[in-house]
Structure formats: C-alpha cells, structure tokens
Tab-separated table of C-alpha atoms in Angstrom:
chain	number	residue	atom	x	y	z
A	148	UNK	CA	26.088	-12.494	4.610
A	149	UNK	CA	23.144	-10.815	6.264
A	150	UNK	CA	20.912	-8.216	5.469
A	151	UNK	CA	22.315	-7.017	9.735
A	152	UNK	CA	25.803	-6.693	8.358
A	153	UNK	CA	25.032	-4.360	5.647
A	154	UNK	CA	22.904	-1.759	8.036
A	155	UNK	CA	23.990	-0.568	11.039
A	156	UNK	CA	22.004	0.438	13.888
A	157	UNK	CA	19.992	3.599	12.710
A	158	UNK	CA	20.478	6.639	15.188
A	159	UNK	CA	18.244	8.019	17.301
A	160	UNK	CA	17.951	11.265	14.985
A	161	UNK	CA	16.900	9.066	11.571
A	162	UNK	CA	14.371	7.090	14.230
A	163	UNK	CA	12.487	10.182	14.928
A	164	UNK	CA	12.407	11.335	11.516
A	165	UNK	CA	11.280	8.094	10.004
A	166	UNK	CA	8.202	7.688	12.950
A	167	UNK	CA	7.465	11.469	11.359
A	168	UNK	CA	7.419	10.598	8.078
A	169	UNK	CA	5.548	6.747	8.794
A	170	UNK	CA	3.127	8.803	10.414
A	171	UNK	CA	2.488	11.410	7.113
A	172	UNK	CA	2.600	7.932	5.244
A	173	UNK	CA	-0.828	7.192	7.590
A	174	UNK	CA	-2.486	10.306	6.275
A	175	UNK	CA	-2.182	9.742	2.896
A	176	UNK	CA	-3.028	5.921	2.533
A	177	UNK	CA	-5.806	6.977	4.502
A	178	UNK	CA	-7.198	8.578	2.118
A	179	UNK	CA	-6.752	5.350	-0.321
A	180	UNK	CA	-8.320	3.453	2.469
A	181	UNK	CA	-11.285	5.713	2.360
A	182	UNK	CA	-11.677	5.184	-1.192
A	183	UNK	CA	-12.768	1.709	0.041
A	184	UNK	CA	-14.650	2.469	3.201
A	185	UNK	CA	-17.047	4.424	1.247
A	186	UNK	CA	-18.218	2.165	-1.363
A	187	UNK	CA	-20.723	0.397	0.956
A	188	UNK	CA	-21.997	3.910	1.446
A	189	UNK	CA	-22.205	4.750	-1.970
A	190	UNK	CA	-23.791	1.524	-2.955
A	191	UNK	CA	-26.566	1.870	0.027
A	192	UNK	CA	-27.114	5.608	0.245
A	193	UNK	CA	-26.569	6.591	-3.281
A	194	UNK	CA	-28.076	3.370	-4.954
A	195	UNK	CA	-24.638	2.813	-6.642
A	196	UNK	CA	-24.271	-0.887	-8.390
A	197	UNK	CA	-21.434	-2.348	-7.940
A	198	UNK	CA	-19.325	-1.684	-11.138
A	199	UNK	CA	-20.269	1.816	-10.401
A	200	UNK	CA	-19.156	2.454	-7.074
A	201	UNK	CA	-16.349	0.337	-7.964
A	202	UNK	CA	-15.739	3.145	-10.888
A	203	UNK	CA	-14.755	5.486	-8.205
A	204	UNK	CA	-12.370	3.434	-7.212
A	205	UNK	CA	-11.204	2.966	-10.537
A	206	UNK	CA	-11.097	6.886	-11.048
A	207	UNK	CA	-8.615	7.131	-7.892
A	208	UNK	CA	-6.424	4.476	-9.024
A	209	UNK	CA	-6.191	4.914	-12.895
A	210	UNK	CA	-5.117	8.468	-12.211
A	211	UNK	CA	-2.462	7.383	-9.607
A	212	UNK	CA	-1.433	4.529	-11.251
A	213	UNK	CA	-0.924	6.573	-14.716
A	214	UNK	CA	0.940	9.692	-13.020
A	215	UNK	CA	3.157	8.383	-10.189
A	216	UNK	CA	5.821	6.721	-11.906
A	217	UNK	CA	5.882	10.010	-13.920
A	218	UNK	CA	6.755	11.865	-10.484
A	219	UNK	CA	9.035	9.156	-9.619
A	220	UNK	CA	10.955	9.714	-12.653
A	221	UNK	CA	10.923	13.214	-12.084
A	222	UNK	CA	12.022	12.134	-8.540
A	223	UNK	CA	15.412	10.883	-10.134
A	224	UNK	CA	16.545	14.572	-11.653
A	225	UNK	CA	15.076	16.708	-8.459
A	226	UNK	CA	14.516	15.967	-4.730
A	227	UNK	CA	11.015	18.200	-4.941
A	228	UNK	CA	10.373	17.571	-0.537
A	229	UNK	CA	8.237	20.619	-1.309
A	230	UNK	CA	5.799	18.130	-2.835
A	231	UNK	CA	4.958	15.462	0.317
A	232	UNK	CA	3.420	18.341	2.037
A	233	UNK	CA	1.514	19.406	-1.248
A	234	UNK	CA	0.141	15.985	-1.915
A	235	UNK	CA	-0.759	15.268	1.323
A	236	UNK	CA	-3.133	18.098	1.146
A	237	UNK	CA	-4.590	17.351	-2.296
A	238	UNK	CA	-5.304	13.772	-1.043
A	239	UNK	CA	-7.019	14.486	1.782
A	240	UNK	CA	-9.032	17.409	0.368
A	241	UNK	CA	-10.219	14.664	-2.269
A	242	UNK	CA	-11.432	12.558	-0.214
A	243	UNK	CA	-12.676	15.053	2.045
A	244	UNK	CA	-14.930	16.547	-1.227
A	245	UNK	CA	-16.203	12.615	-2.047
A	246	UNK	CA	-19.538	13.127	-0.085
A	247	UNK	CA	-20.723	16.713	-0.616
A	248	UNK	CA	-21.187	15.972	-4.701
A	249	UNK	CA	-23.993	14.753	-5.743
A	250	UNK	CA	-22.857	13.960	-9.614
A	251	UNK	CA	-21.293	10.255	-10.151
A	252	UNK	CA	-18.831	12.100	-12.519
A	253	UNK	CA	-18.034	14.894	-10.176
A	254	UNK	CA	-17.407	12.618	-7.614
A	255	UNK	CA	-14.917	10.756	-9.909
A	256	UNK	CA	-13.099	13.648	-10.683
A	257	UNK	CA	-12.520	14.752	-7.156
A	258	UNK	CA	-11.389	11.130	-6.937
A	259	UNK	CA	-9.438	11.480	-9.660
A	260	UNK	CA	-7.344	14.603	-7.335
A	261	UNK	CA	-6.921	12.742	-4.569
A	262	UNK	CA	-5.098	9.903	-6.678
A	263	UNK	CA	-2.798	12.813	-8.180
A	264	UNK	CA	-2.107	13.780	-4.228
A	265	UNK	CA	-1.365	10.068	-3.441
A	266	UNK	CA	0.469	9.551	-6.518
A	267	UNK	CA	2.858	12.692	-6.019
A	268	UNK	CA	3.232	11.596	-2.447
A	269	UNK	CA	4.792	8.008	-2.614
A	270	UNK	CA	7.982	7.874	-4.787
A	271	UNK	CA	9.127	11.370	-3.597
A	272	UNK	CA	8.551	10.131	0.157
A	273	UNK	CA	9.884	6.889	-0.532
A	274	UNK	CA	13.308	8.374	-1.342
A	275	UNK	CA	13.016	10.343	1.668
A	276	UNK	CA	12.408	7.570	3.603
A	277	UNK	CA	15.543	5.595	2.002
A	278	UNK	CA	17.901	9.043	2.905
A	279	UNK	CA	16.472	8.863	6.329
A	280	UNK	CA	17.091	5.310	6.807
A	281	UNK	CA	20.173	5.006	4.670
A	282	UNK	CA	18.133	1.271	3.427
A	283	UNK	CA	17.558	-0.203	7.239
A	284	UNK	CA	15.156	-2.650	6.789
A	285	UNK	CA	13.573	-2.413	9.675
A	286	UNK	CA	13.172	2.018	9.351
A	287	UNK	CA	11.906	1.183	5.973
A	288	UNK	CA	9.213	-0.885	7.233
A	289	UNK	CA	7.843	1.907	9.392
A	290	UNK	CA	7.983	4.054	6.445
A	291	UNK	CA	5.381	1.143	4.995
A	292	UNK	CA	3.725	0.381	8.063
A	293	UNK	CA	2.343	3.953	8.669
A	294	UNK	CA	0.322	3.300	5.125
A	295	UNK	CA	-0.956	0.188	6.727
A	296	UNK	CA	-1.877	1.813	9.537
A	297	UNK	CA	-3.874	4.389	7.501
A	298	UNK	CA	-5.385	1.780	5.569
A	299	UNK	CA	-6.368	0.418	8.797
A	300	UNK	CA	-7.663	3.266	10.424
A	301	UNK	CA	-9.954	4.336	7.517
A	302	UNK	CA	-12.283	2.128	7.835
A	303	UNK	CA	-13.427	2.960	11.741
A	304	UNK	CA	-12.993	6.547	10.924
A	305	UNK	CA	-15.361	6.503	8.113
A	306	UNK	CA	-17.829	4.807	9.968
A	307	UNK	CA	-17.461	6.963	13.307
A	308	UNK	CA	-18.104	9.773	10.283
A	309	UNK	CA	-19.961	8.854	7.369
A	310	UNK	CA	-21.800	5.816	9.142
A	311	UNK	CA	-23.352	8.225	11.656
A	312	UNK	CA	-23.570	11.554	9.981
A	313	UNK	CA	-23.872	10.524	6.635
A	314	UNK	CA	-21.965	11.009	3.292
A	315	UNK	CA	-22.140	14.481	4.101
A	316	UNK	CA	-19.431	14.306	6.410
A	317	UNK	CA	-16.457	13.368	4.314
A	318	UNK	CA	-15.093	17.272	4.567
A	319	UNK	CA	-14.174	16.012	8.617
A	320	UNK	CA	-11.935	13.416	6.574
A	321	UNK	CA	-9.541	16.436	5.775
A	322	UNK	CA	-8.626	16.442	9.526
A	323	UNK	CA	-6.140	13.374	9.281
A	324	UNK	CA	-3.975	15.032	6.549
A	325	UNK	CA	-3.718	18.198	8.662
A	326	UNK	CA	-1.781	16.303	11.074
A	327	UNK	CA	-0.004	14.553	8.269
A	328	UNK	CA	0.972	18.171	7.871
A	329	UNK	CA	2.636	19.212	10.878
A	330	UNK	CA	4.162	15.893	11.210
A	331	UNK	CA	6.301	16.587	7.646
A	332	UNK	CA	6.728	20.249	9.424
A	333	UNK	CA	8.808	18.366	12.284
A	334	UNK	CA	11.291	16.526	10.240
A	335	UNK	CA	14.439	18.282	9.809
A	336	UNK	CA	15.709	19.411	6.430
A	337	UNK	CA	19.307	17.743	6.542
A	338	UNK	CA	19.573	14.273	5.452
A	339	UNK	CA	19.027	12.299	8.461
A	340	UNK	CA	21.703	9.090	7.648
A	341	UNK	CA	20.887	6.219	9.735
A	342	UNK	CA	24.312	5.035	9.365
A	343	UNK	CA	26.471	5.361	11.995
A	344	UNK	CA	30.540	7.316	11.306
A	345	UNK	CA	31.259	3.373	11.488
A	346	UNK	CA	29.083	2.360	8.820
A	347	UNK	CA	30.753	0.195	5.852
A	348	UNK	CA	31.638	2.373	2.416
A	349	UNK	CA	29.845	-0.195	0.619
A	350	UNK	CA	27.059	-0.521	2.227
A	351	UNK	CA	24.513	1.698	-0.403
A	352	UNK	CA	23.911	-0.214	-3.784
A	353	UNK	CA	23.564	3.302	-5.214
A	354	UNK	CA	26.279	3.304	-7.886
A	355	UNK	CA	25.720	-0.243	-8.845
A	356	UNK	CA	23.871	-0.848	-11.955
A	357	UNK	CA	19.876	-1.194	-12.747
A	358	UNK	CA	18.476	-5.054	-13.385
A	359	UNK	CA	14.965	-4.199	-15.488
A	360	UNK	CA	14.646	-7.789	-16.250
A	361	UNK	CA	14.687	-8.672	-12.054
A	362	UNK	CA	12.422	-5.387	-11.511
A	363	UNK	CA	9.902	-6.368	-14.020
A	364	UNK	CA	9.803	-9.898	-12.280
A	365	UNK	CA	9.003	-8.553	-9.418
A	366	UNK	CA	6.248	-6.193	-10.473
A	367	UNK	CA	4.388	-8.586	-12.273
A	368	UNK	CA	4.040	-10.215	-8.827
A	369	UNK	CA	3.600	-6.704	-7.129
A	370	UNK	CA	0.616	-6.510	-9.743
A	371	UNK	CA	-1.029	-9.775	-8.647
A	372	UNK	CA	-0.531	-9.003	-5.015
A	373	UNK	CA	-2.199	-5.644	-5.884
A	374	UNK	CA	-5.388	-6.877	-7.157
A	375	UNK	CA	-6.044	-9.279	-4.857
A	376	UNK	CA	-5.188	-6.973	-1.749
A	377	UNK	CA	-7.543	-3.861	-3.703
A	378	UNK	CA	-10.521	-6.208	-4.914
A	379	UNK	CA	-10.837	-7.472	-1.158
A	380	UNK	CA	-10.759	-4.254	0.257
A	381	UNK	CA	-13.303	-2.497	-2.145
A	382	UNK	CA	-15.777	-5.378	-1.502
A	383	UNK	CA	-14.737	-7.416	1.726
A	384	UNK	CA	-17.628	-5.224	3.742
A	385	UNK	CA	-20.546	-6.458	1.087
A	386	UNK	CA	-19.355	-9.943	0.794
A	387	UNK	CA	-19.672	-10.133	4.826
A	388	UNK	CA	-22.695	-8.695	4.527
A	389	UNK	CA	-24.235	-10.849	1.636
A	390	UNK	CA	-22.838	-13.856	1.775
A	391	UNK	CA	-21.727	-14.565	5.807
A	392	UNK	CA	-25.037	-12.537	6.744
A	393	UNK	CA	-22.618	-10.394	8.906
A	394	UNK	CA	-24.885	-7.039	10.157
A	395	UNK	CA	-23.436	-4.315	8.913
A	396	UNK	CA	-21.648	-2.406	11.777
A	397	UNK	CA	-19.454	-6.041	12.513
A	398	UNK	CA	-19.249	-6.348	8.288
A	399	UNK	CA	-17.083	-2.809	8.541
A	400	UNK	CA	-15.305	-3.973	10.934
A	401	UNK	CA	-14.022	-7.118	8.572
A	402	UNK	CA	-11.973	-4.330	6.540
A	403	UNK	CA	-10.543	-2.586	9.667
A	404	UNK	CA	-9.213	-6.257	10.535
A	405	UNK	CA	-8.078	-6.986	6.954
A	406	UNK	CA	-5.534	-3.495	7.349
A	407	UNK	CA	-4.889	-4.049	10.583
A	408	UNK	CA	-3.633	-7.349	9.529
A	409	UNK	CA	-1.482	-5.660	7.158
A	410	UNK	CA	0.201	-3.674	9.632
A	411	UNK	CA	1.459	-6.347	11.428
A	412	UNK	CA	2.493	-7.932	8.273
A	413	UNK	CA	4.914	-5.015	7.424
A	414	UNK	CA	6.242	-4.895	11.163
A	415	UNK	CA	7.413	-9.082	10.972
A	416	UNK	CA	8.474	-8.454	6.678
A	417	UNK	CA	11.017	-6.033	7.886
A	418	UNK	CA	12.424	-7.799	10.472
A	419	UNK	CA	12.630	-11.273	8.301
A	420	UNK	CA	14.364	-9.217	6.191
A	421	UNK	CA	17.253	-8.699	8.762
A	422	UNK	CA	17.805	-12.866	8.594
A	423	UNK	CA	16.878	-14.361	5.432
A	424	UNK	CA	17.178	-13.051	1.504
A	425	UNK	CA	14.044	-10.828	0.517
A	426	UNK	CA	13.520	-12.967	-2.896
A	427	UNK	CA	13.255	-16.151	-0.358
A	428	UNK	CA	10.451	-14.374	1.876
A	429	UNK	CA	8.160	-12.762	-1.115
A	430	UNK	CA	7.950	-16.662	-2.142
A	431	UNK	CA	6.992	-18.381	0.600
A	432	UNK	CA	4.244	-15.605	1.509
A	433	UNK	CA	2.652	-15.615	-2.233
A	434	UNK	CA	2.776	-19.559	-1.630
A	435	UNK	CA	1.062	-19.482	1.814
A	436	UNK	CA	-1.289	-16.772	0.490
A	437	UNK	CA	-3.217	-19.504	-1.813
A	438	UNK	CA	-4.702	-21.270	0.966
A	439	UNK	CA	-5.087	-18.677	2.720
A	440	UNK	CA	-6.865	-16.184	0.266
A	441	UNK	CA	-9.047	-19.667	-1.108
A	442	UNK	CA	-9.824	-20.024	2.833
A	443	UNK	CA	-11.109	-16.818	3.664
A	444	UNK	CA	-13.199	-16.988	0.204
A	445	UNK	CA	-14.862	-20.309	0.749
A	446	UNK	CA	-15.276	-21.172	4.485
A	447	UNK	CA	-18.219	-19.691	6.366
A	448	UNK	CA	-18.438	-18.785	10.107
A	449	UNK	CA	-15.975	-17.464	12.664
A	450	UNK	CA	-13.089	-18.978	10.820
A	451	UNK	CA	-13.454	-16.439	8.324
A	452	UNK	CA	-12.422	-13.545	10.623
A	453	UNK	CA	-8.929	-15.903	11.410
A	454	UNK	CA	-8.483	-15.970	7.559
A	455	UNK	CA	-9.177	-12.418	6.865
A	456	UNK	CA	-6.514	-11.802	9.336
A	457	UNK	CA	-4.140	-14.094	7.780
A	458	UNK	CA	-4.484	-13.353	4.232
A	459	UNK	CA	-3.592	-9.811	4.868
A	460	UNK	CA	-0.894	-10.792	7.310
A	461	UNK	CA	1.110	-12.745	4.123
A	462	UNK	CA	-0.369	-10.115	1.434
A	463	UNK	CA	1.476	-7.600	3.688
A	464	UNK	CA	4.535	-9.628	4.463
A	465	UNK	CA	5.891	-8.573	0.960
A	466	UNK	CA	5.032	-4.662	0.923
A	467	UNK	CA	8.023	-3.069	2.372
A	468	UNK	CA	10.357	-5.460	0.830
A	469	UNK	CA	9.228	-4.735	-2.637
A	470	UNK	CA	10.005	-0.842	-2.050
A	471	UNK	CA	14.020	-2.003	-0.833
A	472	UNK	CA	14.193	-4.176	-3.493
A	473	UNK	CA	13.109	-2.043	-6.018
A	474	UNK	CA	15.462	0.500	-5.086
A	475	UNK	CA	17.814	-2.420	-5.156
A	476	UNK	CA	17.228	-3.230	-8.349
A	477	UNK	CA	17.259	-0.007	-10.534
A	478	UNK	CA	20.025	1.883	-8.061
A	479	UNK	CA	20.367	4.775	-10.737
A	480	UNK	CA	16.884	5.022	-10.572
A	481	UNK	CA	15.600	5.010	-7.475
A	482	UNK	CA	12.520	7.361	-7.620
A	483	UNK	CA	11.347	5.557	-10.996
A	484	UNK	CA	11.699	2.369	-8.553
A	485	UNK	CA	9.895	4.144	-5.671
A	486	UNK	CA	7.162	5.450	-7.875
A	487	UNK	CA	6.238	2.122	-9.711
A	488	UNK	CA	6.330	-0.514	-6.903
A	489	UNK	CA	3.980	2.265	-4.188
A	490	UNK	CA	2.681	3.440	-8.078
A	491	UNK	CA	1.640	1.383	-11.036
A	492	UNK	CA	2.089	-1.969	-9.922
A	493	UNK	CA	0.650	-1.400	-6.437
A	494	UNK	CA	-2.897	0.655	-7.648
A	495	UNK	CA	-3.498	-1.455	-10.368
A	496	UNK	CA	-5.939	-3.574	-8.453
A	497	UNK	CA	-8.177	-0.916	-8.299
A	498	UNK	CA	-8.436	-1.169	-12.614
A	499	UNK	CA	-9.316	-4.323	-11.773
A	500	UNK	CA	-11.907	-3.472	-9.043
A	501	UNK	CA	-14.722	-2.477	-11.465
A	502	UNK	CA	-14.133	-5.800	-13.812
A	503	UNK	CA	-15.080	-7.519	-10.711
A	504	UNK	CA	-17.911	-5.375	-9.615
A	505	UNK	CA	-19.126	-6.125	-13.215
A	506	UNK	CA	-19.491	-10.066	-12.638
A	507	UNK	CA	-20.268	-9.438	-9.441
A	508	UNK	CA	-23.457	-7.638	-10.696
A	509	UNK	CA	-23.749	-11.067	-12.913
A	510	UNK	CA	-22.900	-13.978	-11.280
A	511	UNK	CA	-23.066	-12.472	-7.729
A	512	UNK	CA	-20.385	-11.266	-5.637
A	513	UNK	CA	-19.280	-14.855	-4.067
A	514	UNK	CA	-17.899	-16.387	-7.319
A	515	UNK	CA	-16.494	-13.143	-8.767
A	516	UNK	CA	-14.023	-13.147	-6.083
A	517	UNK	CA	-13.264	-16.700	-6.917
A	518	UNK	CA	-10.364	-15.990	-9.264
A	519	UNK	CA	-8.428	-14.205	-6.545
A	520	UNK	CA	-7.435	-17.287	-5.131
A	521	UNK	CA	-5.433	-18.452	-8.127
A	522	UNK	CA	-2.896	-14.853	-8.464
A	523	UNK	CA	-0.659	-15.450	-5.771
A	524	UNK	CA	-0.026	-18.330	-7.323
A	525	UNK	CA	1.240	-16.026	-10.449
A	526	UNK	CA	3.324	-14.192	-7.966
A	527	UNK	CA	4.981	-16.965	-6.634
A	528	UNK	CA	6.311	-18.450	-10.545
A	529	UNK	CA	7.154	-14.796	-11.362
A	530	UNK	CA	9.726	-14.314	-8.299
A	531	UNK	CA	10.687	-18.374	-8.927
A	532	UNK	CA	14.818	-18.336	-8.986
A	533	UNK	CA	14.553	-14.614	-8.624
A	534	UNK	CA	17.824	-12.948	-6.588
A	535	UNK	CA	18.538	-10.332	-3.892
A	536	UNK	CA	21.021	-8.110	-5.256
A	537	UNK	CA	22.462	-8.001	-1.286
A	538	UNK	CA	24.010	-11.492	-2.572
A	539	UNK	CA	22.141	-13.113	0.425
C-alpha cells in the first residue's frame, strides 16, 4: 500500500490555505533564522566570544524548547487559532528588539520572547496545517517548507539590514511578520479538508492508538538531527570565514545556501513520502548525512559550497516527515506530537550551540565542529527496524 492511496488529491480550497499558512510558517522561522544571522554581528560589532553570542541563541531556544510542548499539550484540549497570529507577532517583535539593547542580558531576554512567539506558533499551526491538509504529504511539506524558506531568507535579509545599517536596524526585521499577519488574515475559518467527498473513511489514523515507545525513537533522532542542523547554522558564517578564508559578504552567503538547501530538501521528503515508507527514507538520509556532514567539515575549497548544499539537502529530507509521523504516532495526541517534534526535539541544538562555542573558544572552531559528523550516525541506529504506522 502507498502513502497515494491513503490521500487523495487535496482541493483547490485546502491548496490555497496551506500556501497561506506555509507562507506565515516563513515569518516565524525567520525569526529563528535571524537568531543565527546575527551572531557574526554580535561577535564582530559587540565583541561577543563565542559561547556568548552563542548564549543568545541558547536563550531563544531553551525558552522554546521548555514551553512548546506545553502549548502543544494545551493544543490537544483547545484549538486556540487565536494564538498563530499572536505568536507571530511576539516573534518577530523579538527579534526585531535584538539590536536596539545594549545589555547582553537584555538582549537574552528579548530573545527569550521571541522563542515564547515561536514556541506558541508551531504545534498550534501544525494542527492547522494537518486539518487543512487532512495528512497529504505533499500539503504538509509546504506547511514545512515555508520554515525553510524563512530560514533561508534570514540570512540575506539580515545582511541587506544589519550588514549595512548596523545592529541598529533589527526593528525593520518586524516587517516580515506583518505579512505573516495578513497572510493568517486570508485563510478561512472553516476547516479546509483536503479530502475529496470520495475520500476513504479510514483514511485519518486519528482514533487509532498512541506508540510512545516509536515516538521517543524517533525524537532521539529528531534531537541529533537538531544539533547538528542548529550548531552549523549558528557558526557556518565564522567557520567560512576562519578556516576557508571566505571574505565575509560570500561567508553569509554559506548560511543562505545551507537553508536554501533545506528547502529543497522538504519539497523532494514530501514527495518520497508519496512512494516509499517514511521510517525507510529518515534512514537512508541520516546514513548519507555522515559523509556528507564529515565532507563539508573537512574538505577545503569550492567543494565545500557542494557539501554545504548537500548536507542540508539530507538534514532536511527528514523535517516534514517527522511532523506526519509524529502525528502518526501519538493520534490522541496530536498537538503534544506537533509541539515536541517543531518543539523540544527540534530547538534543542541550540542548548547545544553554546557547549560548542565553549570549545570552540578552546580548541578553535574547526575541531569543535568535529563531533557533528558522528550524530547522524545516532539517528540512523535510533530509527533502525523502526515502522510507519501507514503499514507501508
């Protein structure tokens, strides 16, 4: 059986709505690609070490990590659509406050608000997303693909900000989530199915029962995934700059390609999804992602653009199929599910972003990376003999 014969073609009504809520999705991961674009700046202008600036990073994600599967639970009892448009706003004004603080612990705390924005935002929108797409893989993976897209798009827009007009300019990083805004505005209040009136009875897992054992599995690898894809992206910019003596207008542009990559990693995840079992994808991209990762870490040159590209490609591969199969998994449950795969298990790498700004500041920057290599390889034993509860 395929994952096809389960979904039916989503109308054109649930298309619209899920391009309208990918597209507040890209507003608020913005703002958690931000986070990363302004370390360099931080670190340059601000005379930041490393485990510092990383700290702000850690301030974002400890909060969100900590509080979003708390809104997903609350996600379970009440719908609470008042709160995407809510925490789109706090996330953006977060970020948007980042640069006109002066105080390291001021600046942590506004942080700290824009990870309660993002962490509100995902497991309430995630269920949204699964209404509007009634599970389609492929609708789903927009849903995840507009984060990517933010991700990627933070970068250039922080330097065409912050690069040229200084820290000082974060508050015209609020303009994003004003159009993530009127975007949420546009979708319509009814559940938008994307089934058609043809659509198989049993086609939603929703009454089936929850599998914590297969869920933990799967975050543990979720976790791995998380701190290599967060470590990169908080210090991707200064290892091209310090150790591939990249200048520092092409060394920004290495983290634009490493989200960009990610973006069309989502796009191909969700459509693999529609021919082979979801378990049997997440392992072979953790098991490609070894080379890969080691490759981008430890060969100089232009290859190391190709395996920047790459290694976000297969960390991406995964993303939207860990949301679907986390709802898959705990179907009584969903916004717990929602909230810890896009929550806990998915900002954890930035906890771990400050341990490796600390040996960075030790052993230097090149060999604190190191260890990244070696996690998808985790990820890959955790999901070993793991199964999609589709039965494919």
């Amino acid at each position: 059986m395929t994952s096809a014969s389960l979904h039916p073609q989503p109308t054109r009504t649930a298309r619209r709505a899920s391009l309208l809520l990918a597209h507040s999705h890209v507003t608020v991961d913005f703002s958690q690609g931000a986070i990363a674009a302004l370390v360099p700046f931080l670190v340059l202008e601000r005379g930041y070490t490393y485990a510092a600036a990383a700290g702000i990073v850690l301030a974002f994600s400890l909060v969100s990590s900590v509080v979003q599967p708390a809104f997903g639970a609350l996600g379970d009892r009440w719908q609470m659509r008042w709160l995407i448009p809510v925490s789109i706003l706090l996330a953006g004004a977060g970020i948007a406050a980042v640069g006109v603080v002066d105080s390291f612990w001021v600046i942590a705390i506004v942080a700290s608000l824009a990870g309660v924005g993002v962490a509100a935002y995902h497991p309430v929108a995630a269920s949204r997303a699964r209404e509007i797409s009634g599970g389609e893989h492929v609708l789903m993976s927009w849903f995840s693909l507009g984060g990517n897209i933010g991700f990627a798009l933070a970068p250039l827009i922080v330097a065409a900000t912050v690069g040229v007009l200084g820290l000082g300019a974060t508050p015209l990083l609020l303009i994003p989530a004003l159009t993530g805004l009127l975007a949420v505005a546009l979708i319509r209040r009814g559940p938008e199915a994307a089934r058609t009136p043809a659509a198989p009875s049993g086609a939603s897992p929703a009454r089936g029962r929850d599998d914590w054992g297969a869920f933990t599995r799967m975050s543990v690898a979720i976790v791995c995934r998380s701190i290599v894809f967060v470590g990169m992206g908080t210090f991707i910019v200064l290892f091209m700059h310090e150790h591939r003596g990249v200048g520092d207008t092409l060394a920004s542009a290495s983290l634009f390609v490493f989200y960009l990559g990610g973006a069309f990693g989502t796009a191909v995840g969700g459509h693999l999804a529609r021919r082979f079992a979801r378990t049997t994808i997440l392992r072979w991209s953790y098991l490609i992602a070894v080379p890969v990762v080691a490759g981008m870490l430890l060969i100089p040159g232009p290859l190391a653009w190709l395996f920047i590209a790459l290694a976000s490609v297969v960390l991406y591969v995964p993303f939207s199929l860990h949301v679907t199969l986390g709802q898959d998994y705990l179907p009584r449950h969903m916004g717990t599910a929602s909230g810890v795969t896009l929550g806990l298990a998915v900002s954890v790498g930035g906890l771990a972003s400050p341990a490796i700004g600390a040996v960075a500041d030790r052993v230097g920057l090149e060999y604190a990376l190191l260890p990244l290599i070696a996690l998808p390889a985790v990820a890959f034993l955790a999901l070993l003999r793991l199964r999609d509860p589709q039965g494919m």
